[in-house]
mmCIF file of C-alpha atoms in Angstrom:
data_model
loop_
_atom_site.group_PDB
_atom_site.id
_atom_site.type_symbol
_atom_site.label_atom_id
_atom_site.label_comp_id
_atom_site.label_asym_id
_atom_site.label_seq_id
_atom_site.Cartn_x
_atom_site.Cartn_y
_atom_site.Cartn_z
ATOM 1 C CA MET A 3 -7.696 -14.706 15.390
ATOM 2 C CA LYS A 4 -6.520 -16.693 12.387
ATOM 3 C CA HIS A 5 -9.398 -15.233 10.343
ATOM 4 C CA LEU A 6 -8.414 -11.703 11.375
ATOM 5 C CA SER A 7 -4.812 -12.298 10.316
ATOM 6 C CA ILE A 8 -5.920 -13.505 6.907
ATOM 7 C CA VAL A 9 -8.120 -10.447 6.489
ATOM 8 C CA ALA A 10 -5.274 -8.126 7.483
ATOM 9 C CA ILE A 11 -2.939 -9.735 4.927
ATOM 10 C CA LEU A 12 -5.632 -9.539 2.258
ATOM 11 C CA LEU A 13 -6.266 -5.874 2.989
ATOM 12 C CA GLY A 14 -2.597 -5.090 2.732
ATOM 13 C CA GLY A 15 -2.435 -6.564 -0.762
ATOM 14 C CA LEU A 16 -5.813 -5.465 -2.016
ATOM 15 C CA PHE A 17 -5.974 -1.802 -1.206
ATOM 16 C CA CYS A 18 -2.507 -0.491 -2.064
ATOM 17 C CA SER A 19 -3.043 0.330 -5.738
ATOM 18 C CA VAL A 20 -1.314 3.687 -5.890
ATOM 19 C CA ALA A 21 2.107 3.400 -7.451
ATOM 20 C CA GLY A 22 5.099 5.479 -6.466
ATOM 21 C CA ALA A 23 6.971 6.282 -3.299
ATOM 22 C CA GLN A 24 5.358 9.658 -2.646
ATOM 23 C CA SER A 25 1.758 10.108 -1.528
ATOM 24 C CA PRO A 26 -0.436 11.540 -4.301
ATOM 25 C CA ILE A 27 -1.837 14.043 -1.787
ATOM 26 C CA ARG A 28 0.551 16.276 0.122
ATOM 27 C CA PRO A 29 0.015 18.654 3.040
ATOM 28 C CA GLY A 30 -1.189 22.048 1.845
ATOM 29 C CA ASP A 31 -2.447 20.797 -1.529
ATOM 30 C CA ARG A 32 -5.307 22.654 -3.146
ATOM 31 C CA ILE A 33 -7.397 19.848 -4.615
ATOM 32 C CA ALA A 34 -10.158 19.750 -7.208
ATOM 33 C CA ILE A 35 -12.386 16.694 -7.652
ATOM 34 C CA VAL A 36 -13.968 16.233 -11.086
ATOM 35 C CA GLY A 37 -16.114 13.496 -12.526
ATOM 36 C CA ASN A 38 -19.433 11.724 -12.347
ATOM 37 C CA THR A 39 -22.163 11.140 -9.766
ATOM 38 C CA PHE A 40 -19.744 9.270 -7.509
ATOM 39 C CA ALA A 41 -17.506 12.355 -7.402
ATOM 40 C CA ASP A 42 -20.413 14.758 -7.017
ATOM 41 C CA GLN A 43 -21.883 12.940 -4.022
ATOM 42 C CA LEU A 44 -18.563 12.888 -2.151
ATOM 43 C CA ARG A 45 -19.242 16.533 -1.276
ATOM 44 C CA ILE A 46 -22.535 15.928 0.571
ATOM 45 C CA HIS A 47 -21.184 13.106 2.761
ATOM 46 C CA GLY A 48 -17.783 14.549 3.611
ATOM 47 C CA TYR A 49 -16.091 11.322 4.724
ATOM 48 C CA LEU A 50 -13.203 11.453 2.241
ATOM 49 C CA GLU A 51 -12.577 15.159 2.705
ATOM 50 C CA THR A 52 -12.623 14.882 6.501
ATOM 51 C CA ALA A 53 -10.059 12.068 6.360
ATOM 52 C CA LEU A 54 -7.786 14.077 4.069
ATOM 53 C CA LEU A 55 -8.086 17.181 6.247
ATOM 54 C CA GLN A 56 -7.171 15.120 9.320
ATOM 55 C CA HIS A 57 -4.082 13.529 7.827
ATOM 56 C CA ALA A 58 -2.823 15.891 5.091
ATOM 57 C CA LYS A 59 -2.783 19.159 6.990
ATOM 58 C CA GLY A 60 -3.810 22.367 5.273
ATOM 59 C CA VAL A 61 -5.429 20.869 2.185
ATOM 60 C CA SER A 62 -8.295 22.744 0.539
ATOM 61 C CA ILE A 63 -10.834 20.896 -1.616
ATOM 62 C CA ARG A 64 -13.316 22.053 -4.241
ATOM 63 C CA ASN A 65 -15.683 19.438 -5.626
ATOM 64 C CA LEU A 66 -16.531 20.075 -9.290
ATOM 65 C CA GLY A 67 -18.225 16.704 -9.788
ATOM 66 C CA TRP A 68 -21.495 16.720 -11.734
ATOM 67 C CA GLY A 69 -24.055 13.943 -11.851
ATOM 68 C CA GLY A 70 -23.831 12.041 -15.129
ATOM 69 C CA ASP A 71 -20.543 13.566 -16.271
ATOM 70 C CA MET A 72 -18.386 11.594 -18.671
ATOM 71 C CA LEU A 73 -15.092 12.479 -20.295
ATOM 72 C CA THR A 74 -16.737 13.730 -23.495
ATOM 73 C CA ALA A 75 -20.189 14.620 -22.146
ATOM 74 C CA ARG A 76 -19.963 17.353 -19.536
ATOM 75 C CA ASP A 77 -22.842 19.648 -20.359
ATOM 76 C CA ARG A 78 -23.237 22.893 -18.424
ATOM 77 C CA PRO A 79 -25.853 25.689 -18.421
ATOM 78 C CA THR A 80 -25.447 28.768 -20.597
ATOM 79 C CA ASN A 81 -22.721 31.164 -19.402
ATOM 80 C CA PHE A 82 -21.498 28.672 -16.807
ATOM 81 C CA PRO A 83 -17.898 29.455 -15.718
ATOM 82 C CA SER A 84 -15.295 27.350 -17.479
ATOM 83 C CA GLU A 85 -13.658 24.571 -15.531
ATOM 84 C CA GLU A 86 -10.254 26.098 -16.202
ATOM 85 C CA SER A 87 -11.294 29.409 -14.656
ATOM 86 C CA THR A 88 -12.595 27.603 -11.563
ATOM 87 C CA LEU A 89 -9.366 25.613 -11.265
ATOM 88 C CA ARG A 90 -7.352 28.837 -11.495
ATOM 89 C CA ASP A 91 -9.562 30.618 -8.970
ATOM 90 C CA HIS A 92 -8.842 27.793 -6.532
ATOM 91 C CA GLY A 93 -5.104 27.721 -7.301
ATOM 92 C CA THR A 94 -5.423 23.994 -7.925
ATOM 93 C CA ASP A 95 -2.356 21.805 -7.315
ATOM 94 C CA VAL A 96 -3.922 18.393 -7.977
ATOM 95 C CA ILE A 97 -7.016 17.099 -9.795
ATOM 96 C CA ILE A 98 -8.713 13.868 -8.722
ATOM 97 C CA ALA A 99 -10.628 12.578 -11.758
ATOM 98 C CA CYS A 100 -13.428 10.012 -11.382
ATOM 99 C CA PHE A 101 -14.627 8.642 -14.715
ATOM 100 C CA GLY A 102 -15.492 5.307 -16.282
ATOM 101 C CA MET A 103 -18.897 4.422 -14.843
ATOM 102 C CA GLY A 104 -20.991 6.232 -17.446
ATOM 103 C CA GLU A 105 -18.607 5.297 -20.243
ATOM 104 C CA SER A 106 -18.811 1.612 -19.263
ATOM 105 C CA PHE A 107 -22.410 1.408 -20.503
ATOM 106 C CA ASP A 108 -21.016 1.591 -24.047
ATOM 107 C CA GLY A 109 -19.551 -1.856 -23.440
ATOM 108 C CA ILE A 110 -16.250 -3.598 -24.085
ATOM 109 C CA GLU A 111 -16.275 -2.518 -27.723
ATOM 110 C CA ALA A 112 -15.846 1.133 -26.647
ATOM 111 C CA LEU A 113 -12.741 0.504 -24.512
ATOM 112 C CA ASP A 114 -10.287 1.827 -27.108
ATOM 113 C CA GLN A 115 -12.263 5.053 -27.392
ATOM 114 C CA PHE A 116 -12.345 5.348 -23.607
ATOM 115 C CA ARG A 117 -8.549 5.017 -23.486
ATOM 116 C CA ARG A 118 -8.187 7.726 -26.128
ATOM 117 C CA ASP A 119 -10.567 10.001 -24.239
ATOM 118 C CA LEU A 120 -8.620 9.489 -21.010
ATOM 119 C CA GLN A 121 -5.383 10.286 -22.804
ATOM 120 C CA SER A 122 -6.989 13.438 -24.232
ATOM 121 C CA PHE A 123 -8.130 14.435 -20.743
ATOM 122 C CA ILE A 124 -4.568 14.073 -19.450
ATOM 123 C CA THR A 125 -3.194 16.035 -22.421
ATOM 124 C CA SER A 126 -5.719 18.843 -21.850
ATOM 125 C CA HIS A 127 -4.178 19.501 -18.426
ATOM 126 C CA ALA A 128 -0.534 18.831 -19.331
ATOM 127 C CA GLY A 129 1.698 21.744 -18.362
ATOM 128 C CA LYS A 130 -1.161 23.810 -16.923
ATOM 129 C CA GLN A 131 -0.194 25.789 -13.839
ATOM 130 C CA TYR A 132 -3.508 26.554 -12.192
ATOM 131 C CA ASN A 133 -1.677 27.558 -9.002
ATOM 132 C CA GLY A 134 0.535 29.956 -10.962
ATOM 133 C CA GLU A 135 3.727 28.120 -10.047
ATOM 134 C CA THR A 136 3.830 24.369 -10.767
ATOM 135 C CA ASP A 137 2.272 21.962 -13.248
ATOM 136 C CA VAL A 138 -0.988 20.484 -12.044
ATOM 137 C CA ARG A 139 -0.828 16.865 -10.903
ATOM 138 C CA LEU A 140 -3.501 14.344 -11.898
ATOM 139 C CA ILE A 141 -4.891 11.281 -10.130
ATOM 140 C CA LEU A 142 -7.157 8.852 -12.005
ATOM 141 C CA VAL A 143 -9.821 6.935 -10.084
ATOM 142 C CA SER A 144 -11.578 3.775 -11.245
ATOM 143 C CA PRO A 145 -15.354 3.281 -11.129
ATOM 144 C CA ILE A 146 -16.776 1.231 -8.271
ATOM 145 C CA ALA A 147 -18.218 -2.246 -8.821
ATOM 146 C CA CYS A 148 -21.874 -3.149 -9.273
ATOM 147 C CA GLU A 149 -23.516 -4.518 -6.133
ATOM 148 C CA ASP A 150 -25.882 -7.485 -6.029
ATOM 149 C CA LEU A 151 -29.322 -6.079 -5.218
ATOM 150 C CA GLY A 152 -31.315 -8.990 -6.551
ATOM 151 C CA LYS A 153 -33.954 -8.005 -9.104
ATOM 152 C CA LEU A 154 -32.560 -4.466 -9.301
ATOM 153 C CA THR A 155 -29.276 -5.776 -10.728
ATOM 154 C CA PRO A 156 -30.085 -8.796 -12.927
ATOM 155 C CA ASN A 157 -26.918 -8.462 -15.048
ATOM 156 C CA ARG A 158 -24.527 -7.862 -12.181
ATOM 157 C CA GLU A 159 -21.812 -10.304 -13.224
ATOM 158 C CA ALA A 160 -21.737 -9.059 -16.800
ATOM 159 C CA ARG A 161 -21.680 -5.448 -15.599
ATOM 160 C CA ASN A 162 -18.723 -6.190 -13.342
ATOM 161 C CA ASP A 163 -16.846 -7.835 -16.200
ATOM 162 C CA VAL A 164 -17.215 -4.590 -18.123
ATOM 163 C CA LEU A 165 -16.369 -2.391 -15.137
ATOM 164 C CA ARG A 166 -13.282 -4.480 -14.455
ATOM 165 C CA ALA A 167 -12.156 -3.905 -18.039
ATOM 166 C CA TYR A 168 -12.676 -0.136 -17.711
ATOM 167 C CA THR A 169 -10.757 -0.193 -14.434
ATOM 168 C CA GLN A 170 -7.865 -1.960 -16.130
ATOM 169 C CA ALA A 171 -7.978 0.522 -19.007
ATOM 170 C CA THR A 172 -7.777 3.424 -16.542
ATOM 171 C CA ASN A 173 -4.840 1.753 -14.822
ATOM 172 C CA ASP A 174 -3.082 1.232 -18.162
ATOM 173 C CA VAL A 175 -3.489 4.868 -19.200
ATOM 174 C CA ALA A 176 -2.369 6.117 -15.778
ATOM 175 C CA SER A 177 0.671 3.840 -15.840
ATOM 176 C CA ALA A 178 1.671 4.974 -19.333
ATOM 177 C CA ALA A 179 1.341 8.612 -18.260
ATOM 178 C CA GLU A 180 3.151 7.907 -14.958
ATOM 179 C CA ILE A 181 0.376 9.351 -12.828
ATOM 180 C CA PRO A 182 -1.256 7.806 -9.738
ATOM 181 C CA PHE A 183 -4.211 5.460 -10.085
ATOM 182 C CA VAL A 184 -6.735 4.619 -7.348
ATOM 183 C CA ASN A 185 -8.467 1.253 -7.707
ATOM 184 C CA LEU A 186 -11.905 1.484 -6.098
ATOM 185 C CA PHE A 187 -13.362 -1.303 -8.221
ATOM 186 C CA GLU A 188 -11.590 -4.128 -6.391
ATOM 187 C CA THR A 189 -12.108 -2.423 -3.034
ATOM 188 C CA SER A 190 -15.855 -2.045 -3.549
ATOM 189 C CA LEU A 191 -16.334 -5.495 -5.110
ATOM 190 C CA TYR A 192 -14.663 -7.153 -2.127
ATOM 191 C CA LEU A 193 -16.809 -5.244 0.361
ATOM 192 C CA MET A 194 -20.005 -5.797 -1.631
ATOM 193 C CA ASP A 195 -19.462 -9.554 -1.548
ATOM 194 C CA GLU A 196 -19.013 -9.649 2.236
ATOM 195 C CA PRO A 197 -22.067 -11.401 3.777
ATOM 196 C CA VAL A 198 -22.099 -9.180 6.868
ATOM 197 C CA GLY A 199 -23.063 -5.512 7.015
ATOM 198 C CA PRO A 200 -25.407 -3.073 5.258
ATOM 199 C CA LYS A 201 -25.629 -2.665 1.508
ATOM 200 C CA LEU A 202 -23.333 -0.045 0.032
ATOM 201 C CA THR A 203 -25.550 1.273 -2.782
ATOM 202 C CA THR A 204 -29.092 2.365 -3.543
ATOM 203 C CA ASN A 205 -29.305 0.850 -7.029
ATOM 204 C CA GLY A 206 -26.157 -1.206 -7.509
ATOM 205 C CA ILE A 207 -23.841 1.628 -8.622
ATOM 206 C CA HIS A 208 -24.739 4.742 -6.582
ATOM 207 C CA LEU A 209 -23.334 4.630 -3.063
ATOM 208 C CA ASN A 210 -25.538 5.334 -0.050
ATOM 209 C CA ARG A 211 -24.270 7.079 3.095
ATOM 210 C CA PHE A 212 -22.810 3.879 4.513
ATOM 211 C CA GLY A 213 -21.201 3.148 1.163
ATOM 212 C CA TYR A 214 -19.443 6.499 1.146
ATOM 213 C CA TRP A 215 -18.231 5.910 4.705
ATOM 214 C CA ALA A 216 -16.881 2.482 3.742
ATOM 215 C CA ILE A 217 -15.286 3.397 0.411
ATOM 216 C CA SER A 218 -13.851 6.701 1.641
ATOM 217 C CA HIS A 219 -11.573 4.869 4.099
ATOM 218 C CA GLU A 220 -9.829 3.024 1.301
ATOM 219 C CA PHE A 221 -9.951 6.013 -1.028
ATOM 220 C CA ALA A 222 -8.120 8.092 1.592
ATOM 221 C CA ASN A 223 -5.658 5.276 2.340
ATOM 222 C CA GLN A 224 -4.677 5.072 -1.320
ATOM 223 C CA LEU A 225 -4.331 8.850 -1.626
ATOM 224 C CA LEU A 226 -2.061 8.848 1.451
ATOM 225 C CA ALA A 227 -0.381 5.578 0.542
ATOM 226 C CA SER A 228 3.351 6.224 0.742
ATOM 227 C CA ASP A 229 4.224 5.593 4.383
ATOM 228 C CA GLN A 230 0.976 4.999 6.308
ATOM 229 C CA PRO A 231 2.258 6.444 9.604
ATOM 230 C CA ASP A 232 0.342 5.953 12.839
ATOM 231 C CA ASP A 233 -1.581 9.197 12.376
ATOM 232 C CA VAL A 234 -3.643 7.668 9.543
ATOM 233 C CA ARG A 235 -4.362 4.452 11.459
ATOM 234 C CA PRO A 236 -7.319 3.951 13.822
ATOM 235 C CA TRP A 237 -7.029 4.229 17.572
ATOM 236 C CA ARG A 238 -6.009 1.003 19.304
ATOM 237 C CA ILE A 239 -5.966 0.912 23.108
ATOM 238 C CA THR A 240 -4.737 -2.325 24.727
ATOM 239 C CA ILE A 241 -4.815 -3.053 28.469
ATOM 240 C CA ASP A 242 -3.871 -6.222 30.341
ATOM 241 C CA ALA A 243 -5.920 -6.231 33.551
ATOM 242 C CA ARG A 244 -3.813 -8.992 35.123
ATOM 243 C CA ALA A 245 -0.424 -7.469 34.327
ATOM 244 C CA GLN A 246 -1.795 -3.981 34.994
ATOM 245 C CA THR A 247 -0.196 -2.587 31.861
ATOM 246 C CA GLY A 248 -1.590 -0.587 28.974
ATOM 247 C CA GLN A 249 -0.593 1.132 25.766
ATOM 248 C CA GLY A 250 -2.330 3.097 23.060
ATOM 249 C CA ARG A 251 -2.027 4.116 19.433
ATOM 250 C CA GLY A 252 -3.767 7.402 18.805
ATOM 251 C CA VAL A 253 -4.451 7.793 22.535
ATOM 252 C CA GLU A 254 -1.593 8.013 25.020
ATOM 253 C CA LEU A 255 -2.313 6.370 28.387
ATOM 254 C CA SER A 256 -1.191 7.776 31.730
ATOM 255 C CA GLN A 257 -2.211 7.395 35.377
ATOM 256 C CA LEU A 258 -3.401 3.836 34.699
ATOM 257 C CA THR A 259 -5.079 2.399 37.800
ATOM 258 C CA ILE A 260 -6.689 -1.027 38.206
ATOM 259 C CA ASN A 261 -8.744 -1.188 41.385
ATOM 260 C CA HIS A 262 -10.316 -4.380 42.732
ATOM 261 C CA SER A 263 -11.880 -2.858 45.803
ATOM 262 C CA ALA A 264 -13.770 0.262 44.754
ATOM 263 C CA VAL A 265 -17.475 -0.032 45.515
ATOM 264 C CA SER A 266 -20.485 1.919 44.227
ATOM 265 C CA ASP A 267 -24.205 1.288 43.747
ATOM 266 C CA SER A 268 -23.665 0.326 40.094
ATOM 267 C CA GLN A 269 -20.675 -1.986 40.592
ATOM 268 C CA VAL A 270 -20.383 -5.631 41.522
ATOM 269 C CA ASN A 271 -17.211 -6.688 43.369
ATOM 270 C CA GLY A 272 -15.910 -3.189 42.739
ATOM 271 C CA PHE A 273 -13.579 -3.787 39.742
ATOM 272 C CA GLU A 274 -12.586 -0.759 37.693
ATOM 273 C CA ILE A 275 -9.847 0.488 35.392
ATOM 274 C CA THR A 276 -9.178 4.192 35.025
ATOM 275 C CA PHE A 277 -6.626 6.173 33.066
ATOM 276 C CA GLN A 278 -6.040 9.547 31.489
ATOM 277 C CA GLY A 279 -6.275 9.268 27.714
ATOM 278 C CA THR A 280 -4.490 11.986 25.751
ATOM 279 C CA GLU A 281 -5.463 12.023 22.080
ATOM 280 C CA THR A 282 -2.438 12.178 19.781
ATOM 281 C CA THR A 283 -4.313 11.648 16.493
ATOM 282 C CA ALA A 284 -7.796 12.500 15.299
ATOM 283 C CA PRO A 285 -10.478 9.838 15.847
ATOM 284 C CA ARG A 286 -12.002 7.867 12.999
ATOM 285 C CA LEU A 287 -15.512 8.843 11.975
ATOM 286 C CA PRO A 288 -18.028 6.292 13.288
ATOM 287 C CA PRO A 289 -19.994 4.190 10.785
ATOM 288 C CA PRO A 290 -23.512 5.491 10.046
ATOM 289 C CA THR A 291 -25.105 2.184 11.076
ATOM 290 C CA ASP A 292 -25.666 0.019 14.132
ATOM 291 C CA GLN A 293 -25.405 -3.208 12.117
ATOM 292 C CA PRO A 294 -22.382 -5.497 12.465
ATOM 293 C CA LEU A 295 -19.609 -4.686 10.007
ATOM 294 C CA PRO A 296 -17.579 -7.019 7.798
ATOM 295 C CA SER A 297 -14.094 -7.675 9.143
ATOM 296 C CA PRO A 298 -12.261 -5.369 6.687
ATOM 297 C CA LEU A 299 -14.346 -2.400 7.838
ATOM 298 C CA ALA A 300 -14.174 -3.356 11.508
ATOM 299 C CA PHE A 301 -10.404 -2.808 11.226
ATOM 300 C CA HIS A 302 -11.111 0.867 10.520
ATOM 301 C CA ARG A 303 -12.911 1.469 13.812
ATOM 302 C CA ASP A 304 -11.253 2.920 16.889
ATOM 303 C CA THR A 305 -11.067 0.001 19.319
ATOM 304 C CA MET A 306 -10.255 -0.794 22.938
ATOM 305 C CA VAL A 307 -9.018 -4.247 23.975
ATOM 306 C CA VAL A 308 -8.926 -5.244 27.655
ATOM 307 C CA GLN A 309 -7.490 -8.688 28.297
ATOM 308 C CA ASN A 310 -7.806 -10.902 31.368
ATOM 309 C CA LEU A 311 -10.845 -9.206 32.862
ATOM 310 C CA PRO A 312 -12.689 -11.092 35.611
ATOM 311 C CA ALA A 313 -16.076 -12.438 34.537
ATOM 312 C CA GLY A 314 -18.804 -9.850 34.358
ATOM 313 C CA THR A 315 -20.236 -6.989 32.335
ATOM 314 C CA TYR A 316 -18.217 -3.796 31.947
ATOM 315 C CA GLN A 317 -19.222 -0.255 31.065
ATOM 316 C CA LEU A 318 -16.859 2.293 29.518
ATOM 317 C CA THR A 319 -17.342 5.979 30.233
ATOM 318 C CA ILE A 320 -15.207 8.865 29.004
ATOM 319 C CA ASP A 321 -15.441 12.095 30.970
ATOM 320 C CA GLY A 322 -18.497 10.563 32.616
ATOM 321 C CA GLU A 323 -20.346 9.891 29.348
ATOM 322 C CA HIS A 324 -21.391 6.356 28.427
ATOM 323 C CA VAL A 325 -19.537 4.933 25.430
ATOM 324 C CA ALA A 326 -19.950 1.133 25.407
ATOM 325 C CA THR A 327 -21.081 -1.817 27.526
ATOM 326 C CA ALA A 328 -20.014 -5.423 26.915
ATOM 327 C CA ALA A 329 -19.081 -8.674 28.640
ATOM 328 C CA GLY A 330 -15.527 -9.190 29.830
ATOM 329 C CA ASP A 331 -14.693 -11.763 27.153
ATOM 330 C CA ALA A 332 -15.951 -9.379 24.454
ATOM 331 C CA TRP A 333 -13.647 -6.649 25.760
ATOM 332 C CA GLY A 334 -10.843 -9.191 25.407
ATOM 333 C CA GLN A 335 -11.582 -9.427 21.689
ATOM 334 C CA GLY A 336 -11.942 -5.657 21.263
ATOM 335 C CA ILE A 337 -14.897 -3.259 21.422
ATOM 336 C CA PRO A 338 -15.391 -0.185 19.188
ATOM 337 C CA VAL A 339 -15.173 3.061 21.134
ATOM 338 C CA ASP A 340 -16.345 5.419 18.382
ATOM 339 C CA ARG A 341 -19.421 6.722 20.223
ATOM 340 C CA SER A 342 -17.238 8.844 22.500
ATOM 341 C CA PRO A 343 -17.168 12.631 23.057
ATOM 342 C CA ALA A 344 -14.174 12.845 20.688
ATOM 343 C CA HIS A 345 -16.107 11.079 17.944
ATOM 344 C CA ARG A 346 -19.093 13.371 18.349
ATOM 345 C CA GLU A 347 -16.712 16.282 17.867
ATOM 346 C CA ALA A 348 -15.369 14.578 14.728
ATOM 347 C CA GLU A 349 -18.925 14.305 13.400
ATOM 348 C CA ARG A 350 -19.454 18.010 14.040
ATOM 349 C CA TYR A 351 -16.247 18.679 12.105
ATOM 350 C CA ARG A 352 -17.600 16.611 9.189
ATOM 351 C CA ALA A 353 -20.790 18.692 9.329
ATOM 352 C CA ASP A 354 -18.615 21.809 9.009
ATOM 353 C CA VAL A 355 -16.900 20.245 5.976
ATOM 354 C CA ASN A 356 -20.294 19.624 4.382
ATOM 355 C CA ASP A 357 -21.394 23.180 5.120
ATOM 356 C CA LYS A 358 -18.269 24.570 3.425
ATOM 357 C CA ASN A 359 -19.063 22.436 0.391
ATOM 358 C CA LEU A 360 -22.628 23.736 0.350
ATOM 359 C CA GLN A 361 -21.427 27.364 0.396
ATOM 360 C CA PHE A 362 -19.080 26.642 -2.510
ATOM 361 C CA THR A 363 -21.861 24.899 -4.423
ATOM 362 C CA TYR A 364 -24.074 27.978 -4.019
ATOM 363 C CA SER A 365 -21.256 30.111 -5.431
ATOM 364 C CA TRP A 366 -20.349 27.791 -8.316
ATOM 365 C CA LYS A 367 -23.517 25.955 -9.295
ATOM 366 C CA ALA A 368 -26.374 28.399 -8.713
ATOM 367 C CA LEU A 369 -29.586 26.516 -8.046
ATOM 368 C CA ASN A 370 -31.893 28.577 -10.263
ATOM 369 C CA GLN A 371 -30.499 29.345 -13.704
ATOM 370 C CA VAL A 372 -33.546 31.435 -14.652
ATOM 371 C CA HIS A 373 -32.105 34.186 -12.435
ATOM 372 C CA ILE A 374 -28.810 34.121 -14.367
ATOM 373 C CA VAL A 375 -29.669 33.769 -18.051
ATOM 374 C CA GLY A 376 -33.468 33.445 -18.086
ATOM 375 C CA GLU A 377 -36.494 35.670 -17.794
ATOM 376 C CA ARG A 378 -35.671 36.735 -14.223
ATOM 377 C CA LYS A 379 -32.192 37.979 -15.069
ATOM 378 C CA ARG A 380 -33.303 41.617 -14.721
ATOM 379 C CA SER A 381 -35.495 41.061 -11.670
ATOM 380 C CA PRO A 382 -34.293 42.332 -8.256
ATOM 381 C CA SER A 383 -33.246 38.816 -7.285
ATOM 382 C CA GLY A 384 -31.536 38.316 -10.632
ATOM 383 C CA ARG A 385 -29.588 41.569 -10.283
ATOM 384 C CA ALA A 386 -28.608 40.632 -6.721
ATOM 385 C CA LEU A 387 -27.367 37.168 -7.654
ATOM 386 C CA PRO A 388 -23.803 38.072 -8.812
ATOM 387 C CA GLY A 389 -23.105 39.746 -5.473
ATOM 388 C CA GLU A 390 -24.601 36.823 -3.586
ATOM 389 C CA VAL A 391 -22.452 34.370 -5.543
ATOM 390 C CA ILE A 392 -19.325 36.326 -4.596
ATOM 391 C CA GLN A 393 -20.394 36.323 -0.958
ATOM 392 C CA PHE A 394 -21.013 32.569 -0.948
ATOM 393 C CA ASN A 395 -17.501 32.059 -2.308
ATOM 394 C CA ARG A 396 -16.091 34.260 0.446
ATOM 395 C CA ILE A 397 -17.952 32.200 3.023
ATOM 396 C CA ALA A 398 -16.529 28.974 1.544
ATOM 397 C CA ASN A 399 -13.014 30.421 1.766
ATOM 398 C CA GLN A 400 -13.621 31.475 5.367
ATOM 399 C CA ARG A 401 -14.837 27.963 6.179
ATOM 400 C CA ASP A 402 -11.587 26.623 4.681
ATOM 401 C CA GLU A 403 -9.568 28.691 7.113
ATOM 402 C CA THR A 404 -11.630 27.426 10.043
ATOM 403 C CA LEU A 405 -11.224 23.809 8.962
ATOM 404 C CA ARG A 406 -7.420 24.095 8.806
ATOM 405 C CA SER A 407 -7.180 23.843 12.580
ATOM 406 C CA GLY A 408 -8.575 20.308 12.391
ATOM 407 C CA ILE A 409 -10.271 18.387 15.190
ATOM 408 C CA ALA A 410 -9.152 19.504 18.637
ATOM 409 C CA LEU A 411 -7.181 16.790 20.444
ATOM 410 C CA LYS A 412 -7.924 16.589 24.172
ATOM 411 C CA SER A 413 -7.056 14.692 27.324
ATOM 412 C CA ARG A 414 -10.022 12.836 28.825
ATOM 413 C CA ARG A 415 -10.704 10.525 31.758
ATOM 414 C CA TRP A 416 -11.473 6.925 30.733
ATOM 415 C CA ARG A 417 -13.150 4.510 33.163
ATOM 416 C CA LEU A 418 -14.056 0.858 32.631
ATOM 417 C CA ALA A 419 -16.097 -0.536 35.524
ATOM 418 C CA ARG A 420 -17.950 -3.778 36.179
ATOM 419 C CA VAL A 421 -21.696 -3.206 36.414
ATOM 420 C CA GLU A 422 -24.690 -5.289 37.367
ATOM 421 C CA ARG A 423 -26.746 -6.645 34.453
#
């Protein structure tokens, strides 16, 4: 328990990098994400967007990230729509800008130029009202750290020295401009150095699916950093079997019953706990791995703690579906419950987020440029493409409307029963 307390204190100091009393992201914001490969790949995993949709109601996100983009190198195909026109089409309220990784390969000696380029980027958007009413707000995001992958990353320490300097430069420019700054470098470096859990990247600097799950938690926390109410915290259900009491955060408990005498073919000594669990906040997305997680990430999982259980093995079911099985002492420490029916529904919601992003990508970044400006421009498929692009955009907008309703919160029957092993 002492170790967990230390981790909790460390997390509280490490991951609150956003300055200011008001959250950078507000309910109803229309958000655009711009930047490099890190930004681009956020759209195909959906973890950050799902978290923002759950906790900043009514937001709408368009990801304009492009692999390899840098502040002064953002090449696009011939006749590609301007970024400004896309921002206006979306009615953008806030831009989340992810730069610094590509620029960092120019080394420490290019830091002054990087600062000037960041300042120019801020100036280019100053006073612009893409939503037609208010000045666009900017959020600057640091690069992530470089992970130790052995022979794949022989200069890891030197690379992180450079990335740390570019992170500090981004912070300095953001501070001078009085705009929010999200520090993902320190977050990722801390998690990368944890001895437990899967690797976060494929090559040291490009996140894998688990990496996006892990980093997106802290990314979302910093974007929603002002008050951190209960609705952005994971579920925590605590029951004392001896005192026959229980309480929940994220799930409200009612009809709690602790029965020492119920008997069935699968039970030993007939011990069971049942209650009605009414979801008051959306569940956290489960990690895309079965490996143990480092302590900082374990804190992000929806968890059930049952203290003072008699010795034995206990199985949790929700609405009759198996969720978890563990020994009584393990339940006393806390067991993740993110394989439940509610969490499967959350995963389906994330799939819907990813589908919306795919429809927008088809409308914005057509996959075959030869049909737009090349030799097939006058072919039947080339002539049909403008209409198809418009239709894809309509589909993306329709998906937005569907996503606004969020994940349905339900009341379910929870049952923890001792079973024979």
